[in-house]
């Protein structure tokens, strides 16, 4: 029997779609992604990008709350195995004071909310799709297939790298695209670090890293940040952040024993280069949608984002295939907008299935 709806992904869009689809009696199956080193390195592990952040201050319904109350909430809302995933957040410096919810908390709650209404979860990647057949056929990593009457794609986007050979060489040995995942590692503590980029991510990562590092160089190719004013102010007033305007990363310097030891920067206004001693480089230069597995099956734009084909709807170029979240949104890219489009996709899928007499 084909599934009524298969949801691919596990960020806010996917879980919101699952909550709505489950409550509409569609018995959704979510492929939440596989736990592999490849997914870890490229930032595509289950629970998506929000799971890689610390405090989320802009997701509505999470005002500051006492950390001990958050712990109580998690204990009450989650089964023990899921609570165990979050337990680290309730000890040490996170265990006291008032704070917003953390990304991993919000994501674990969303996942649990989907489970509570009967969502089935498979911890695997969909690596291939055949949307030319009906029911659709989706293939997981080890070749297992699942048939689906409708599909919601919510695979999100991942951080970009510059593509320098030296950057690749030192990935996991001083080069990272996720300050929150790696910033607290001993190799980065009390050492100078470099962050590349000028958007909200670059500023957020610099601010975060300044808590561990001796100094953070924020390297931007222009003389003005793209980041929002409030985030800019935080970085520009931070005594541990030094701006390196009008510069790009030319090479990551290092050796096999120590990993990254420095960076060579090139000016964007003249031919000058300069070398900085740093023990880590964090890339924050935007994102790429996770659409490689679609391979010509759905219409994508020139950057690889899925194109929504109907105004105000989550329809794609294939009837019965819907898209939600960052995989189809290069503009807003917020957790709350992703959740909103996840809801829309579930409603679109339910109505489409019903119009076609399939539920
Ligand atoms: P972004 O806004 O696209 O910024 C990317 C930055 O990287 C830009 O400053 C860009 O420079 C620079 N860049 C791109 N390619 C480069 C290259 N090849 N070499 C050097 N620099 C390069 O991406 P983002 O910062 O990841 O933010 C994405 C979205 O998420 C935004 O909508 C943002 O508001 C949101 N976000 C929000 C928060 C928050 O509210 N807490 C945190 C993070 C992200 P140019 O400026 O010259 O183009």
JSON list of N, CA, C and O in Angstrom, two decimals, residues 10 12-13 27 74-75 85 100 114 138 155 157 184 202 205 247 262 273 288 328 331-332 339 343:
[
{"chain": "A", "resi": 10, "resn": "UNK", "atom": "N", "xyz": [13.56, 17.34, 8.31]},
{"chain": "A", "resi": 10, "resn": "UNK", "atom": "CA", "xyz": [13.25, 17.29, 9.74]},
{"chain": "A", "resi": 10, "resn": "UNK", "atom": "C", "xyz": [13.51, 18.61, 10.45]},
{"chain": "A", "resi": 10, "resn": "UNK", "atom": "O", "xyz": [13.84, 18.64, 11.63]},
{"chain": "A", "resi": 12, "resn": "UNK", "atom": "N", "xyz": [11.78, 22.76, 11.02]},
{"chain": "A", "resi": 12, "resn": "UNK", "atom": "CA", "xyz": [10.45, 23.27, 11.40]},
{"chain": "A", "resi": 12, "resn": "UNK", "atom": "C", "xyz": [9.38, 23.02, 10.34]},
{"chain": "A", "resi": 12, "resn": "UNK", "atom": "O", "xyz": [8.22, 22.74, 10.67]},
{"chain": "A", "resi": 13, "resn": "UNK", "atom": "N", "xyz": [9.75, 23.10, 9.05]},
{"chain": "A", "resi": 13, "resn": "UNK", "atom": "CA", "xyz": [8.76, 22.87, 7.98]},
{"chain": "A", "resi": 13, "resn": "UNK", "atom": "C", "xyz": [8.27, 21.42, 8.01]},
{"chain": "A", "resi": 13, "resn": "UNK", "atom": "O", "xyz": [7.07, 21.15, 7.94]},
{"chain": "A", "resi": 27, "resn": "UNK", "atom": "N", "xyz": [-1.72, 9.82, 8.30]},
{"chain": "A", "resi": 27, "resn": "UNK", "atom": "CA", "xyz": [-0.67, 8.91, 8.80]},
{"chain": "A", "resi": 27, "resn": "UNK", "atom": "C", "xyz": [0.69, 9.17, 8.12]},
{"chain": "A", "resi": 27, "resn": "UNK", "atom": "O", "xyz": [1.23, 8.29, 7.44]},
{"chain": "A", "resi": 74, "resn": "UNK", "atom": "N", "xyz": [10.83, 20.18, 29.70]},
{"chain": "A", "resi": 74, "resn": "UNK", "atom": "CA", "xyz": [11.37, 19.13, 28.83]},
{"chain": "A", "resi": 74, "resn": "UNK", "atom": "C", "xyz": [11.10, 17.75, 29.41]},
{"chain": "A", "resi": 74, "resn": "UNK", "atom": "O", "xyz": [10.72, 16.82, 28.70]},
{"chain": "A", "resi": 75, "resn": "UNK", "atom": "N", "xyz": [11.31, 17.62, 30.72]},
{"chain": "A", "resi": 75, "resn": "UNK", "atom": "CA", "xyz": [11.06, 16.33, 31.38]},
{"chain": "A", "resi": 75, "resn": "UNK", "atom": "C", "xyz": [9.61, 15.89, 31.21]},
{"chain": "A", "resi": 75, "resn": "UNK", "atom": "O", "xyz": [9.31, 14.72, 31.02]},
{"chain": "A", "resi": 85, "resn": "UNK", "atom": "N", "xyz": [18.67, 13.54, 25.22]},
{"chain": "A", "resi": 85, "resn": "UNK", "atom": "CA", "xyz": [19.39, 14.29, 24.17]},
{"chain": "A", "resi": 85, "resn": "UNK", "atom": "C", "xyz": [19.61, 15.75, 24.57]},
{"chain": "A", "resi": 85, "resn": "UNK", "atom": "O", "xyz": [20.50, 16.41, 24.08]},
{"chain": "A", "resi": 100, "resn": "UNK", "atom": "N", "xyz": [16.00, 32.19, 26.56]},
{"chain": "A", "resi": 100, "resn": "UNK", "atom": "CA", "xyz": [15.04, 31.70, 25.55]},
{"chain": "A", "resi": 100, "resn": "UNK", "atom": "C", "xyz": [15.23, 30.19, 25.41]},
{"chain": "A", "resi": 100, "resn": "UNK", "atom": "O", "xyz": [16.20, 29.63, 25.90]},
{"chain": "A", "resi": 114, "resn": "UNK", "atom": "N", "xyz": [4.84, 15.90, 16.68]},
{"chain": "A", "resi": 114, "resn": "UNK", "atom": "CA", "xyz": [4.45, 15.11, 15.51]},
{"chain": "A", "resi": 114, "resn": "UNK", "atom": "C", "xyz": [4.25, 13.64, 15.89]},
{"chain": "A", "resi": 114, "resn": "UNK", "atom": "O", "xyz": [3.28, 13.00, 15.45]},
{"chain": "A", "resi": 138, "resn": "UNK", "atom": "N", "xyz": [10.17, 6.58, -3.83]},
{"chain": "A", "resi": 138, "resn": "UNK", "atom": "CA", "xyz": [11.29, 7.24, -3.16]},
{"chain": "A", "resi": 138, "resn": "UNK", "atom": "C", "xyz": [12.26, 6.16, -2.69]},
{"chain": "A", "resi": 138, "resn": "UNK", "atom": "O", "xyz": [11.84, 5.12, -2.19]},
{"chain": "A", "resi": 155, "resn": "UNK", "atom": "N", "xyz": [13.56, 19.64, 2.91]},
{"chain": "A", "resi": 155, "resn": "UNK", "atom": "CA", "xyz": [14.94, 19.24, 3.23]},
{"chain": "A", "resi": 155, "resn": "UNK", "atom": "C", "xyz": [15.85, 20.41, 3.57]},
{"chain": "A", "resi": 155, "resn": "UNK", "atom": "O", "xyz": [17.03, 20.20, 3.85]},
{"chain": "A", "resi": 157, "resn": "UNK", "atom": "N", "xyz": [18.24, 23.81, 3.76]},
{"chain": "A", "resi": 157, "resn": "UNK", "atom": "CA", "xyz": [19.44, 24.27, 3.07]},
{"chain": "A", "resi": 157, "resn": "UNK", "atom": "C", "xyz": [20.62, 24.07, 4.01]},
{"chain": "A", "resi": 157, "resn": "UNK", "atom": "O", "xyz": [20.44, 23.83, 5.20]},
{"chain": "A", "resi": 184, "resn": "UNK", "atom": "N", "xyz": [33.06, 25.50, 20.88]},
{"chain": "A", "resi": 184, "resn": "UNK", "atom": "CA", "xyz": [33.52, 25.28, 22.26]},
{"chain": "A", "resi": 184, "resn": "UNK", "atom": "C", "xyz": [34.63, 24.23, 22.33]},
{"chain": "A", "resi": 184, "resn": "UNK", "atom": "O", "xyz": [35.11, 23.91, 23.42]},
{"chain": "A", "resi": 202, "resn": "UNK", "atom": "N", "xyz": [27.20, 35.48, 10.08]},
{"chain": "A", "resi": 202, "resn": "UNK", "atom": "CA", "xyz": [28.60, 35.82, 10.38]},
{"chain": "A", "resi": 202, "resn": "UNK", "atom": "C", "xyz": [28.67, 36.60, 11.69]},
{"chain": "A", "resi": 202, "resn": "UNK", "atom": "O", "xyz": [29.53, 36.34, 12.54]},
{"chain": "A", "resi": 205, "resn": "UNK", "atom": "N", "xyz": [27.74, 34.25, 14.62]},
{"chain": "A", "resi": 205, "resn": "UNK", "atom": "CA", "xyz": [28.82, 33.31, 14.93]},
{"chain": "A", "resi": 205, "resn": "UNK", "atom": "C", "xyz": [29.98, 34.03, 15.61]},
{"chain": "A", "resi": 205, "resn": "UNK", "atom": "O", "xyz": [30.59, 33.52, 16.54]},
{"chain": "A", "resi": 247, "resn": "UNK", "atom": "N", "xyz": [37.97, 42.50, 2.65]},
{"chain": "A", "resi": 247, "resn": "UNK", "atom": "CA", "xyz": [38.95, 41.43, 2.51]},
{"chain": "A", "resi": 247, "resn": "UNK", "atom": "C", "xyz": [38.25, 40.09, 2.27]},
{"chain": "A", "resi": 247, "resn": "UNK", "atom": "O", "xyz": [37.14, 39.88, 2.78]},
{"chain": "A", "resi": 262, "resn": "UNK", "atom": "N", "xyz": [46.58, 29.73, 10.64]},
{"chain": "A", "resi": 262, "resn": "UNK", "atom": "CA", "xyz": [46.42, 31.12, 10.19]},
{"chain": "A", "resi": 262, "resn": "UNK", "atom": "C", "xyz": [45.57, 31.22, 8.94]},
{"chain": "A", "resi": 262, "resn": "UNK", "atom": "O", "xyz": [45.07, 30.22, 8.41]},
{"chain": "A", "resi": 273, "resn": "UNK", "atom": "N", "xyz": [47.88, 41.68, 0.46]},
{"chain": "A", "resi": 273, "resn": "UNK", "atom": "CA", "xyz": [47.48, 40.50, 1.23]},
{"chain": "A", "resi": 273, "resn": "UNK", "atom": "C", "xyz": [47.98, 40.68, 2.65]},
{"chain": "A", "resi": 273, "resn": "UNK", "atom": "O", "xyz": [48.89, 41.48, 2.90]},
{"chain": "A", "resi": 288, "resn": "UNK", "atom": "N", "xyz": [23.08, 26.67, 0.63]},
{"chain": "A", "resi": 288, "resn": "UNK", "atom": "CA", "xyz": [22.70, 25.97, -0.60]},
{"chain": "A", "resi": 288, "resn": "UNK", "atom": "C", "xyz": [21.53, 25.04, -0.26]},
{"chain": "A", "resi": 288, "resn": "UNK", "atom": "O", "xyz": [21.60, 24.32, 0.74]},
{"chain": "A", "resi": 328, "resn": "UNK", "atom": "N", "xyz": [12.61, 25.84, -0.49]},
{"chain": "A", "resi": 328, "resn": "UNK", "atom": "CA", "xyz": [11.89, 26.59, -1.53]},
{"chain": "A", "resi": 328, "resn": "UNK", "atom": "C", "xyz": [11.88, 28.08, -1.22]},
{"chain": "A", "resi": 328, "resn": "UNK", "atom": "O", "xyz": [11.14, 28.84, -1.83]},
{"chain": "A", "resi": 331, "resn": "UNK", "atom": "N", "xyz": [14.55, 33.60, 0.47]},
{"chain": "A", "resi": 331, "resn": "UNK", "atom": "CA", "xyz": [14.33, 34.99, 0.83]},
{"chain": "A", "resi": 331, "resn": "UNK", "atom": "C", "xyz": [14.14, 35.19, 2.34]},
{"chain": "A", "resi": 331, "resn": "UNK", "atom": "O", "xyz": [14.88, 35.91, 2.98]},
{"chain": "A", "resi": 332, "resn": "UNK", "atom": "N", "xyz": [13.11, 34.54, 2.91]},
{"chain": "A", "resi": 332, "resn": "UNK", "atom": "CA", "xyz": [12.83, 34.76, 4.34]},
{"chain": "A", "resi": 332, "resn": "UNK", "atom": "C", "xyz": [13.72, 33.90, 5.23]},
{"chain": "A", "resi": 332, "resn": "UNK", "atom": "O", "xyz": [14.30, 34.37, 6.20]},
{"chain": "A", "resi": 339, "resn": "UNK", "atom": "N", "xyz": [8.03, 26.90, 9.35]},
{"chain": "A", "resi": 339, "resn": "UNK", "atom": "CA", "xyz": [6.91, 26.21, 10.00]},
{"chain": "A", "resi": 339, "resn": "UNK", "atom": "C", "xyz": [5.60, 26.57, 9.32]},
{"chain": "A", "resi": 339, "resn": "UNK", "atom": "O", "xyz": [4.75, 25.71, 9.06]},
{"chain": "A", "resi": 343, "resn": "UNK", "atom": "N", "xyz": [2.92, 23.96, 7.41]},
{"chain": "A", "resi": 343, "resn": "UNK", "atom": "CA", "xyz": [1.48, 23.86, 7.64]},
{"chain": "A", "resi": 343, "resn": "UNK", "atom": "C", "xyz": [0.74, 23.96, 6.31]},
{"chain": "A", "resi": 343, "resn": "UNK", "atom": "O", "xyz": [-0.16, 23.17, 6.01]}
]
